[in-house]
PDB file of C-alpha atoms in Angstrom:
ATOM      1  CA  UNK A   1      31.640 -37.444 -24.666  1.00 47.00           C
ATOM      2  CA  UNK A   2      29.280 -39.811 -22.813  1.00 51.00           C
ATOM      3  CA  UNK A   3      25.592 -39.995 -23.628  1.00 46.00           C
ATOM      4  CA  UNK A   4      23.980 -37.265 -21.597  1.00 53.00           C
ATOM      5  CA  UNK A   5      20.300 -37.883 -22.349  1.00 67.00           C
ATOM      6  CA  UNK A   6      18.590 -40.910 -20.924  1.00 76.00           C
ATOM      7  CA  UNK A   7      15.340 -42.637 -21.747  1.00 86.00           C
ATOM      8  CA  UNK A   8      13.041 -44.797 -19.594  1.00 89.00           C
ATOM      9  CA  UNK A   9      13.864 -48.072 -21.365  1.00 92.00           C
ATOM     10  CA  UNK A  10      17.610 -47.592 -20.934  1.00 93.00           C
ATOM     11  CA  UNK A  11      17.177 -46.552 -17.317  1.00 95.00           C
ATOM     12  CA  UNK A  12      15.135 -49.688 -16.600  1.00 95.00           C
ATOM     13  CA  UNK A  13      17.830 -51.843 -18.228  1.00 95.00           C
ATOM     14  CA  UNK A  14      20.579 -50.193 -16.180  1.00 96.00           C
ATOM     15  CA  UNK A  15      18.676 -50.732 -12.928  1.00 96.00           C
ATOM     16  CA  UNK A  16      18.026 -54.359 -13.836  1.00 96.00           C
ATOM     17  CA  UNK A  17      21.679 -54.986 -14.701  1.00 96.00           C
ATOM     18  CA  UNK A  18      22.917 -53.334 -11.503  1.00 96.00           C
ATOM     19  CA  UNK A  19      20.562 -55.545  -9.510  1.00 95.00           C
ATOM     20  CA  UNK A  20      21.533 -58.707 -11.428  1.00 94.00           C
ATOM     21  CA  UNK A  21      25.275 -58.215 -11.081  1.00 91.00           C
ATOM     22  CA  UNK A  22      24.950 -57.809  -7.339  1.00 90.00           C
ATOM     23  CA  UNK A  23      23.009 -61.093  -7.199  1.00 92.00           C
ATOM     24  CA  UNK A  24      25.528 -62.754  -9.526  1.00 91.00           C
ATOM     25  CA  UNK A  25      28.428 -62.068  -7.177  1.00 90.00           C
ATOM     26  CA  UNK A  26      26.419 -62.768  -4.043  1.00 91.00           C
ATOM     27  CA  UNK A  27      25.543 -66.231  -5.386  1.00 91.00           C
ATOM     28  CA  UNK A  28      29.173 -66.954  -6.257  1.00 87.00           C
ATOM     29  CA  UNK A  29      30.334 -66.012  -2.783  1.00 86.00           C
ATOM     30  CA  UNK A  30      27.581 -67.978  -1.054  1.00 90.00           C
ATOM     31  CA  UNK A  31      28.213 -71.157  -3.072  1.00 92.00           C
ATOM     32  CA  UNK A  32      32.024 -71.337  -2.865  1.00 94.00           C
ATOM     33  CA  UNK A  33      34.596 -71.487  -0.117  1.00 94.00           C
ATOM     34  CA  UNK A  34      37.008 -68.599   0.514  1.00 95.00           C
ATOM     35  CA  UNK A  35      40.080 -70.533  -0.645  1.00 95.00           C
ATOM     36  CA  UNK A  36      38.371 -71.368  -3.940  1.00 95.00           C
ATOM     37  CA  UNK A  37      37.394 -67.715  -4.465  1.00 95.00           C
ATOM     38  CA  UNK A  38      41.022 -66.677  -3.957  1.00 95.00           C
ATOM     39  CA  UNK A  39      42.444 -69.076  -6.576  1.00 94.00           C
ATOM     40  CA  UNK A  40      44.122 -67.271  -9.446  1.00 92.00           C
ATOM     41  CA  UNK A  41      42.859 -67.846 -12.954  1.00 91.00           C
ATOM     42  CA  UNK A  42      44.795 -70.528 -14.871  1.00 90.00           C
ATOM     43  CA  UNK A  43      46.032 -67.823 -17.245  1.00 91.00           C
ATOM     44  CA  UNK A  44      47.351 -65.768 -14.330  1.00 90.00           C
ATOM     45  CA  UNK A  45      44.354 -63.423 -14.332  1.00 90.00           C
ATOM     46  CA  UNK A  46      42.451 -62.203 -11.317  1.00 93.00           C
ATOM     47  CA  UNK A  47      40.768 -64.500  -8.836  1.00 94.00           C
ATOM     48  CA  UNK A  48      37.076 -64.137  -8.000  1.00 93.00           C
ATOM     49  CA  UNK A  49      38.135 -62.289  -4.822  1.00 94.00           C
ATOM     50  CA  UNK A  50      40.281 -59.859  -6.804  1.00 93.00           C
ATOM     51  CA  UNK A  51      37.420 -59.224  -9.228  1.00 93.00           C
ATOM     52  CA  UNK A  52      35.094 -58.588  -6.314  1.00 94.00           C
ATOM     53  CA  UNK A  53      37.523 -56.150  -4.657  1.00 94.00           C
ATOM     54  CA  UNK A  54      37.869 -54.334  -7.988  1.00 95.00           C
ATOM     55  CA  UNK A  55      34.103 -54.102  -8.475  1.00 94.00           C
ATOM     56  CA  UNK A  56      33.624 -52.893  -4.932  1.00 94.00           C
ATOM     57  CA  UNK A  57      36.101 -50.074  -5.561  1.00 95.00           C
ATOM     58  CA  UNK A  58      34.517 -49.167  -8.910  1.00 95.00           C
ATOM     59  CA  UNK A  59      31.027 -49.143  -7.416  1.00 94.00           C
ATOM     60  CA  UNK A  60      32.182 -46.964  -4.556  1.00 94.00           C
ATOM     61  CA  UNK A  61      34.055 -44.435  -6.718  1.00 95.00           C
ATOM     62  CA  UNK A  62      31.404 -44.215  -9.442  1.00 95.00           C
ATOM     63  CA  UNK A  63      28.528 -44.357  -6.944  1.00 95.00           C
ATOM     64  CA  UNK A  64      30.004 -41.471  -4.968  1.00 95.00           C
ATOM     65  CA  UNK A  65      30.158 -39.408  -8.162  1.00 96.00           C
ATOM     66  CA  UNK A  66      26.464 -40.126  -8.736  1.00 97.00           C
ATOM     67  CA  UNK A  67      25.591 -38.944  -5.221  1.00 97.00           C
ATOM     68  CA  UNK A  68      27.678 -35.791  -5.739  1.00 97.00           C
ATOM     69  CA  UNK A  69      25.786 -35.034  -8.960  1.00 97.00           C
ATOM     70  CA  UNK A  70      22.504 -35.361  -7.101  1.00 96.00           C
ATOM     71  CA  UNK A  71      23.345 -32.886  -4.369  1.00 96.00           C
ATOM     72  CA  UNK A  72      25.618 -30.385  -6.165  1.00 96.00           C
ATOM     73  CA  UNK A  73      24.863 -28.648  -9.451  1.00 96.00           C
ATOM     74  CA  UNK A  74      27.582 -29.638 -11.948  1.00 95.00           C
ATOM     75  CA  UNK A  75      30.363 -30.392  -9.463  1.00 95.00           C
ATOM     76  CA  UNK A  76      33.980 -30.693 -10.540  1.00 92.00           C
ATOM     77  CA  UNK A  77      35.295 -33.986  -9.230  1.00 89.00           C
ATOM     78  CA  UNK A  78      38.698 -35.584  -9.202  1.00 86.00           C
ATOM     79  CA  UNK A  79      39.014 -38.578 -11.502  1.00 89.00           C
ATOM     80  CA  UNK A  80      39.837 -41.235  -8.905  1.00 86.00           C
ATOM     81  CA  UNK A  81      40.991 -44.479 -10.464  1.00 86.00           C
ATOM     82  CA  UNK A  82      39.153 -47.418  -8.852  1.00 83.00           C
ATOM     83  CA  UNK A  83      42.295 -49.570  -8.742  1.00 85.00           C
ATOM     84  CA  UNK A  84      44.043 -46.879  -6.727  1.00 86.00           C
ATOM     85  CA  UNK A  85      41.029 -46.598  -4.408  1.00 85.00           C
ATOM     86  CA  UNK A  86      40.972 -50.385  -4.021  1.00 79.00           C
ATOM     87  CA  UNK A  87      44.516 -50.269  -2.640  1.00 84.00           C
ATOM     88  CA  UNK A  88      43.803 -47.313  -0.348  1.00 81.00           C
ATOM     89  CA  UNK A  89      40.625 -48.952   0.989  1.00 84.00           C
ATOM     90  CA  UNK A  90      42.508 -52.255   1.414  1.00 90.00           C
ATOM     91  CA  UNK A  91      39.630 -54.355   0.154  1.00 89.00           C
ATOM     92  CA  UNK A  92      42.030 -57.264  -0.407  1.00 88.00           C
ATOM     93  CA  UNK A  93      42.241 -57.674   3.391  1.00 92.00           C
ATOM     94  CA  UNK A  94      38.511 -58.440   3.617  1.00 93.00           C
ATOM     95  CA  UNK A  95      37.007 -61.873   3.158  1.00 95.00           C
ATOM     96  CA  UNK A  96      34.763 -62.369   0.146  1.00 94.00           C
ATOM     97  CA  UNK A  97      31.780 -62.535   2.491  1.00 94.00           C
ATOM     98  CA  UNK A  98      32.709 -59.157   3.950  1.00 95.00           C
ATOM     99  CA  UNK A  99      33.214 -57.666   0.500  1.00 94.00           C
ATOM    100  CA  UNK A 100      29.888 -58.931  -0.847  1.00 94.00           C
ATOM    101  CA  UNK A 101      28.089 -57.718   2.275  1.00 94.00           C
ATOM    102  CA  UNK A 102      29.476 -54.196   1.756  1.00 94.00           C
ATOM    103  CA  UNK A 103      28.819 -54.367  -1.974  1.00 94.00           C
ATOM    104  CA  UNK A 104      25.220 -55.514  -1.389  1.00 94.00           C
ATOM    105  CA  UNK A 105      24.444 -52.816   1.173  1.00 96.00           C
ATOM    106  CA  UNK A 106      25.982 -50.105  -1.002  1.00 95.00           C
ATOM    107  CA  UNK A 107      24.180 -51.447  -4.063  1.00 96.00           C
ATOM    108  CA  UNK A 108      20.786 -51.473  -2.386  1.00 96.00           C
ATOM    109  CA  UNK A 109      21.265 -47.859  -1.307  1.00 97.00           C
ATOM    110  CA  UNK A 110      22.263 -46.881  -4.848  1.00 97.00           C
ATOM    111  CA  UNK A 111      19.338 -48.760  -6.421  1.00 97.00           C
ATOM    112  CA  UNK A 112      16.924 -47.167  -3.946  1.00 97.00           C
ATOM    113  CA  UNK A 113      18.307 -43.730  -4.795  1.00 97.00           C
ATOM    114  CA  UNK A 114      18.313 -44.265  -8.563  1.00 97.00           C
ATOM    115  CA  UNK A 115      14.845 -45.805  -8.457  1.00 96.00           C
ATOM    116  CA  UNK A 116      13.364 -42.743  -6.754  1.00 96.00           C
ATOM    117  CA  UNK A 117      14.893 -40.174  -9.106  1.00 95.00           C
ATOM    118  CA  UNK A 118      12.854 -38.159 -11.542  1.00 93.00           C
ATOM    119  CA  UNK A 119      13.666 -38.790 -15.226  1.00 91.00           C
ATOM    120  CA  UNK A 120      15.321 -35.359 -15.525  1.00 92.00           C
ATOM    121  CA  UNK A 121      17.676 -36.189 -12.628  1.00 95.00           C
ATOM    122  CA  UNK A 122      19.427 -38.809 -14.770  1.00 96.00           C
ATOM    123  CA  UNK A 123      20.791 -35.940 -16.867  1.00 95.00           C
ATOM    124  CA  UNK A 124      22.422 -34.158 -13.921  1.00 96.00           C
ATOM    125  CA  UNK A 125      26.127 -33.921 -14.605  1.00 96.00           C
ATOM    126  CA  UNK A 126      29.615 -33.392 -13.276  1.00 96.00           C
ATOM    127  CA  UNK A 127      32.997 -32.666 -14.704  1.00 96.00           C
ATOM    128  CA  UNK A 128      35.146 -35.627 -13.721  1.00 94.00           C
ATOM    129  CA  UNK A 129      38.743 -35.166 -14.710  1.00 90.00           C
ATOM    130  CA  UNK A 130      38.470 -33.464 -18.083  1.00 89.00           C
ATOM    131  CA  UNK A 131      35.199 -35.064 -19.157  1.00 93.00           C
ATOM    132  CA  UNK A 132      31.535 -34.351 -18.630  1.00 94.00           C
ATOM    133  CA  UNK A 133      29.588 -37.263 -17.151  1.00 95.00           C
ATOM    134  CA  UNK A 134      25.936 -37.616 -16.222  1.00 95.00           C
ATOM    135  CA  UNK A 135      24.265 -39.805 -13.641  1.00 96.00           C
ATOM    136  CA  UNK A 136      22.988 -41.812 -16.595  1.00 96.00           C
ATOM    137  CA  UNK A 137      26.456 -42.257 -18.124  1.00 95.00           C
ATOM    138  CA  UNK A 138      28.027 -43.226 -14.792  1.00 95.00           C
ATOM    139  CA  UNK A 139      25.273 -45.745 -13.962  1.00 96.00           C
ATOM    140  CA  UNK A 140      25.455 -47.186 -17.486  1.00 96.00           C
ATOM    141  CA  UNK A 141      29.242 -47.417 -17.228  1.00 94.00           C
ATOM    142  CA  UNK A 142      28.919 -49.241 -13.913  1.00 95.00           C
ATOM    143  CA  UNK A 143      26.301 -51.665 -15.257  1.00 96.00           C
ATOM    144  CA  UNK A 144      28.277 -52.563 -18.410  1.00 96.00           C
ATOM    145  CA  UNK A 145      31.513 -52.935 -16.480  1.00 95.00           C
ATOM    146  CA  UNK A 146      29.994 -55.180 -13.818  1.00 95.00           C
ATOM    147  CA  UNK A 147      28.138 -57.346 -16.334  1.00 95.00           C
ATOM    148  CA  UNK A 148      31.433 -57.983 -18.131  1.00 94.00           C
ATOM    149  CA  UNK A 149      33.145 -58.985 -14.893  1.00 92.00           C
ATOM    150  CA  UNK A 150      30.225 -61.224 -13.928  1.00 92.00           C
ATOM    151  CA  UNK A 151      30.563 -63.128 -17.216  1.00 92.00           C
ATOM    152  CA  UNK A 152      34.333 -63.291 -16.782  1.00 91.00           C
ATOM    153  CA  UNK A 153      34.033 -64.669 -13.256  1.00 91.00           C
ATOM    154  CA  UNK A 154      31.428 -67.263 -14.298  1.00 91.00           C
ATOM    155  CA  UNK A 155      33.957 -68.524 -16.863  1.00 91.00           C
ATOM    156  CA  UNK A 156      36.724 -68.518 -14.234  1.00 92.00           C
ATOM    157  CA  UNK A 157      34.615 -70.559 -11.821  1.00 92.00           C
ATOM    158  CA  UNK A 158      33.883 -73.071 -14.580  1.00 90.00           C
ATOM    159  CA  UNK A 159      37.640 -73.345 -15.315  1.00 90.00           C
ATOM    160  CA  UNK A 160      38.533 -73.805 -11.640  1.00 89.00           C
ATOM    161  CA  UNK A 161      35.779 -76.319 -10.892  1.00 87.00           C
TER     162      UNK A 161
END
């Protein structure tokens, strides 16, 4: 079961990480050409563009669950897999600039929303699939996941350069 009770220090760290990962990917997109960002990893892993499409889908799916928890008391939500949503949304057809623009706009809206919440709101919850999640656990999940991908992509760019 995810952590359901938040504290101010953890909330501040989550907000900082969510802001930093958005800037991390924005910088990568702004400093590299599209063809470079679409190069596959030497080990056959995802390109920067594929990582960005994946993160965009994760942020959208998990962010939507956060918004649902804010407006509905303990909603029951379908457990939508971000990779499936990524295919449905066809993010791979967008340029990296288009993806980062959408990611940045969505992220700013999420950060504005999270930043204005009362401490007790972080404990609002939803049943997603068969598990109970809170706004705190979803935001923390998003932050940890994105930070890992940011580190991974920094290593990929170093390998490709």
